[in-house]
Coordinates of C-alpha atoms and ligand atoms in Angstrom, one line a residue:
X1 CA -42.9 -52.5 4.8
X2 CA -41.2 -55.8 3.9
X3 CA -38.1 -56.4 6.1
X4 CA -35.8 -56.9 3.0
X5 CA -36.9 -53.5 1.5
X6 CA -36.5 -51.8 4.9
X7 CA -32.9 -53.2 5.1
X8 CA -32.0 -51.9 1.6
X9 CA -33.6 -48.5 2.4
X10 CA -31.5 -48.1 5.6
X11 CA -28.4 -49.3 3.8
X12 CA -29.0 -46.8 1.0
X13 CA -29.6 -43.8 3.3
X14 CA -26.6 -44.8 5.4
X15 CA -24.3 -45.0 2.4
X16 CA -25.3 -41.5 1.2
X17 CA -24.8 -40.1 4.7
X18 CA -21.4 -41.8 5.1
X19 CA -20.1 -40.4 1.8
X20 CA -21.4 -36.9 2.5
X21 CA -19.8 -36.8 5.9
X22 CA -16.7 -38.3 4.5
X23 CA -16.5 -35.4 2.0
X24 CA -17.3 -32.7 4.5
X25 CA -14.8 -33.9 7.1
X26 CA -11.7 -35.3 5.5
X27 CA -9.7 -37.4 7.9
X28 CA -6.4 -36.2 6.5
X29 CA -5.5 -32.5 6.8
X30 CA -5.7 -30.5 3.6
X31 CA -2.1 -30.0 2.4
X32 CA -2.8 -26.3 1.8
X33 CA -3.6 -25.8 5.5
X34 CA 0.0 -26.9 6.5
X35 CA 1.6 -24.2 4.3
X36 CA 1.7 -20.8 6.1
X37 CA -0.7 -18.5 4.3
X38 CA 0.8 -15.4 2.6
X39 CA -0.5 -12.3 4.3
X40 CA -2.5 -10.3 1.9
X41 CA -2.7 -6.6 2.9
X42 CA -5.6 -4.4 1.9
X43 CA -6.2 -0.6 2.2
X44 CA -8.8 -1.4 5.0
X45 CA -6.0 -3.0 7.0
X46 CA -4.3 0.4 7.2
X47 CA -7.4 2.4 7.7
X48 CA -9.3 0.5 10.3
X49 CA -8.1 -1.0 13.6
X50 CA -10.0 -4.2 13.2
X51 CA -7.2 -6.5 11.8
X52 CA -4.2 -4.4 12.8
X53 CA -3.9 -1.9 15.6
X54 CA -0.3 -0.9 15.2
X55 CA 1.7 0.3 12.1
X56 CA 5.5 0.5 11.6
X57 CA 6.8 2.1 8.4
X58 CA 10.3 1.0 7.5
X59 CA 12.0 4.0 5.8
X60 CA 15.1 2.8 4.0
X61 CA 17.3 5.3 2.3
X62 CA 20.5 5.1 0.3
X63 CA 23.3 6.8 2.4
X64 CA 23.2 10.5 1.6
X65 CA 19.6 10.4 0.3
X66 CA 17.7 10.4 3.5
X67 CA 14.4 12.4 3.6
X68 CA 14.3 15.5 5.9
X69 CA 13.1 15.0 9.5
X70 CA 10.4 17.6 8.7
X71 CA 9.0 15.4 5.9
X72 CA 9.0 12.3 8.1
X73 CA 7.2 14.2 10.9
X74 CA 4.6 15.4 8.5
X75 CA 4.1 11.9 7.1
X76 CA 3.6 10.5 10.6
X77 CA 1.1 13.2 11.5
X78 CA -0.8 12.6 8.2
X79 CA -1.0 8.9 9.0
X80 CA -2.1 9.5 12.6
X81 CA -4.9 11.8 11.4
X82 CA -6.3 9.2 9.0
X83 CA -5.6 5.7 10.4
X84 CA -7.2 4.0 13.4
X85 CA -4.1 2.6 15.1
X86 CA -4.5 2.6 18.8
X87 CA -1.2 0.8 19.3
X88 CA 0.6 3.7 17.6
X89 CA 2.3 4.5 14.3
X90 CA 6.1 4.5 14.1
X91 CA 8.6 5.3 11.4
X92 CA 11.9 3.3 11.5
X93 CA 14.7 4.7 9.4
X94 CA 17.2 2.3 7.8
X95 CA 20.3 3.0 5.8
X96 CA 21.4 0.9 2.8
X97 CA 24.5 1.1 0.6
X98 CA 24.1 2.5 -2.9
X99 CA 23.2 -0.2 -5.3
X100 CA 25.2 1.9 -7.8
X101 CA 22.4 2.2 -10.4
X102 CA 22.2 5.0 -12.9
X103 CA 18.4 4.5 -13.0
X104 CA 16.0 2.1 -11.3
X105 CA 13.5 -0.1 -13.1
X106 CA 10.5 -1.4 -11.1
X107 CA 12.2 -4.8 -11.1
X108 CA 15.3 -3.2 -9.5
X109 CA 13.1 -1.5 -6.9
X110 CA 11.4 -4.8 -6.0
X111 CA 14.7 -6.6 -5.7
X112 CA 16.0 -4.0 -3.3
X113 CA 12.9 -4.5 -1.1
X114 CA 13.5 -8.3 -1.2
X115 CA 17.1 -7.8 -0.1
X116 CA 16.8 -5.1 2.5
X117 CA 13.3 -5.1 4.0
X118 CA 13.4 -6.4 7.6
X119 CA 9.9 -5.7 9.0
X120 CA 6.9 -7.7 8.0
X121 CA 3.2 -7.7 9.0
X122 CA 2.0 -10.1 11.6
X123 CA -1.8 -10.6 11.7
X124 CA -1.6 -12.6 15.0
X125 CA 0.1 -9.7 16.8
X126 CA -2.1 -7.2 14.8
X127 CA 1.1 -5.5 13.7
X128 CA 1.1 -4.0 10.2
X129 CA 4.2 -2.8 8.3
X130 CA 4.9 -0.7 5.2
X131 CA 8.1 -0.1 3.2
X132 CA 9.5 3.1 1.7
X133 CA 12.7 3.2 -0.4
X134 CA 14.4 6.6 -0.9
X135 CA 16.4 6.1 -4.1
X136 CA 19.7 7.8 -5.2
X137 CA 18.7 7.8 -8.9
X138 CA 15.9 8.5 -11.3
X139 CA 13.2 6.1 -12.5
X140 CA 14.3 4.2 -15.6
X141 CA 10.9 4.5 -17.3
X142 CA 10.8 8.3 -17.3
X143 CA 9.5 9.7 -20.6
X144 CA 10.0 13.2 -22.0
X145 CA 10.7 16.1 -19.7
X146 CA 8.7 15.0 -16.7
X147 CA 10.3 12.6 -14.2
X148 CA 8.5 10.3 -11.7
X149 CA 9.0 11.5 -8.1
X150 CA 7.4 8.4 -6.5
X151 CA 5.5 5.2 -7.1
X152 CA 3.3 3.0 -4.9
X153 CA 4.1 -0.4 -6.5
X154 CA 2.7 -3.0 -4.0
X155 CA 0.0 -3.3 -1.3
X156 CA 2.4 -1.8 1.3
X157 CA 5.5 -0.8 -0.8
X158 CA 6.6 2.6 -2.1
X159 CA 9.6 4.2 -3.7
X160 CA 10.5 7.9 -3.6
X161 CA 13.1 9.1 -6.2
X162 CA 14.9 11.3 -3.7
X163 CA 17.6 12.3 -6.1
X164 CA 14.9 13.6 -8.5
X165 CA 13.0 15.2 -5.6
X166 CA 16.1 17.2 -4.7
X167 CA 16.7 18.2 -8.3
X168 CA 13.2 19.7 -8.5
X169 CA 13.1 21.4 -5.0
X170 CA 15.0 23.9 -3.0
X171 CA 16.0 26.2 -5.9
X172 CA 14.5 29.4 -7.4
X173 CA 10.9 29.0 -8.4
X174 CA 10.8 25.5 -6.8
X175 CA 9.1 24.2 -3.7
X176 CA 11.3 23.6 -0.7
X177 CA 12.7 20.0 -0.3
X178 CA 10.6 19.2 2.8
X179 CA 7.4 20.4 1.0
X180 CA 8.1 18.3 -2.1
X181 CA 9.2 15.2 0.0
X182 CA 6.1 15.4 2.1
X183 CA 3.7 15.9 -0.8
X184 CA 5.1 12.9 -2.7
X185 CA 5.4 10.6 0.4
X186 CA 1.8 11.4 1.5
X187 CA 0.5 11.0 -2.1
X188 CA 2.1 7.6 -2.5
X189 CA 0.7 6.5 0.9
X190 CA -2.7 7.7 -0.3
X191 CA -2.5 5.1 -3.1
X192 CA -1.7 2.4 -0.4
X193 CA -4.8 3.6 1.5
X194 CA -6.8 2.8 -1.7
X195 CA -7.1 6.2 -3.3
X196 CA -8.6 6.9 -5.8
X197 CA -10.7 3.8 -6.6
X198 CA -7.6 1.8 -5.9
X199 CA -8.9 -0.7 -3.4
X200 CA -11.1 1.8 -1.4
X201 CA -14.5 2.3 -3.0
X202 CA -15.5 5.8 -4.0
X203 CA -18.5 7.3 -2.1
X204 CA -19.2 9.5 -5.1
X205 CA -17.4 9.2 -8.4
X206 CA -14.3 11.6 -8.4
X207 CA -11.8 9.6 -10.3
X208 CA -9.7 11.3 -13.0
X209 CA -9.8 8.2 -15.2
X210 CA -7.5 9.6 -17.9
X211 CA -4.8 9.8 -15.3
X212 CA -5.4 6.5 -13.6
X213 CA -6.0 6.2 -9.9
X214 CA -6.2 9.9 -9.2
X215 CA -8.6 12.5 -8.0
X216 CA -10.3 15.0 -10.4
X217 CA -9.8 17.9 -8.0
X218 CA -6.6 19.8 -8.9
X219 CA -6.2 21.1 -5.3
X220 CA -6.3 17.6 -3.8
X221 CA -3.2 15.7 -2.6
X222 CA -4.4 12.8 -4.9
X223 CA -4.2 15.0 -8.1
X224 CA -2.0 13.2 -10.6
X225 CA 0.5 16.2 -10.9
X226 CA 1.8 15.5 -7.3
X227 CA 4.1 12.7 -8.5
X228 CA 5.6 14.2 -11.7
X229 CA 8.5 16.7 -11.7
X230 CA 7.2 19.0 -14.4
X231 CA 3.5 19.5 -13.4
X232 CA 4.3 19.5 -9.6
X233 CA 5.9 22.9 -9.8
X234 CA 2.6 24.6 -10.7
X235 CA 0.7 22.2 -8.4
X236 CA 2.7 23.4 -5.4
X237 CA 2.8 27.2 -6.1
X238 CA 2.4 28.9 -2.8
X239 CA 4.6 26.4 -1.1
X240 CA 1.8 24.6 0.7
X241 CA 1.5 20.9 1.1
X242 CA -1.9 19.9 -0.4
X243 CA -4.4 18.1 1.7
X244 CA -7.0 15.5 0.8
X245 CA -10.3 17.0 -0.5
X246 CA -13.7 16.1 1.0
X247 CA -14.3 13.3 -1.6
X248 CA -11.0 11.5 -0.8
X249 CA -11.6 12.0 3.0
X250 CA -15.1 10.5 2.7
X251 CA -13.7 7.5 0.8
X252 CA -11.2 6.8 3.6
X253 CA -13.8 7.2 6.4
X254 CA -16.2 4.9 4.5
X255 CA -13.4 2.2 4.4
X256 CA -12.6 2.3 8.1
X257 CA -10.4 5.4 8.4
X258 CA -10.7 8.5 10.6
Ligands
ZN301 ZN1 -0.4 9.0 -7.9
ZN302 ZN1 -9.3 14.0 -3.8

């Protein structure tokens, strides 16, 4: 090989390597790395203990619209039976003044969370949080006779229309208030856990597609009727809180749950 050719060969290879290395290892930090990353919560974060081993649920109620202790105890037991949280699961009640709304839009509900939520998830400490708002008015988007009893509207955010729940419970031919509160709260948390086909994959297909992210078994907690004032009366005849059926349980287990 001629010395001049050898020189250019080495120069060429060197230049290629230099630019490749330069691209792979930028000397200045990427500006995106200096901005704190927004924590993205997935159903698996609730179900498994891998990313988070402790859960705190902030339960904010408008004064006078607090859920019953019975419902909160039921919700805690439900979460403990399904989630792998060795560090424990706690419910923290909080009271907020009435925003004075005749009805709440989803936008109103999100604004209330922005204003009053005090607990946030911390991946470094493996601490996960969720938010419940117990509202003193109906949902603004209700249509016809049936009213919404609850909505899961974010990856860890839920609203229960407690005024509506009370209107449709505790009277003749109605379920008791703790039974209806428990049913709606557990159903909404079921959506946060990714049911049905809502971030947790189905082991076998059991989605009632006509009614969105719900289970096709009319005895299951994740049946669509659980969160609507009209159909829930028939759904809860007998006064028992529905449990998750085998298909829903299998989905949760398959995504890291108990
Ligand atoms: Zn639902
Ligand atoms: Zn089900």
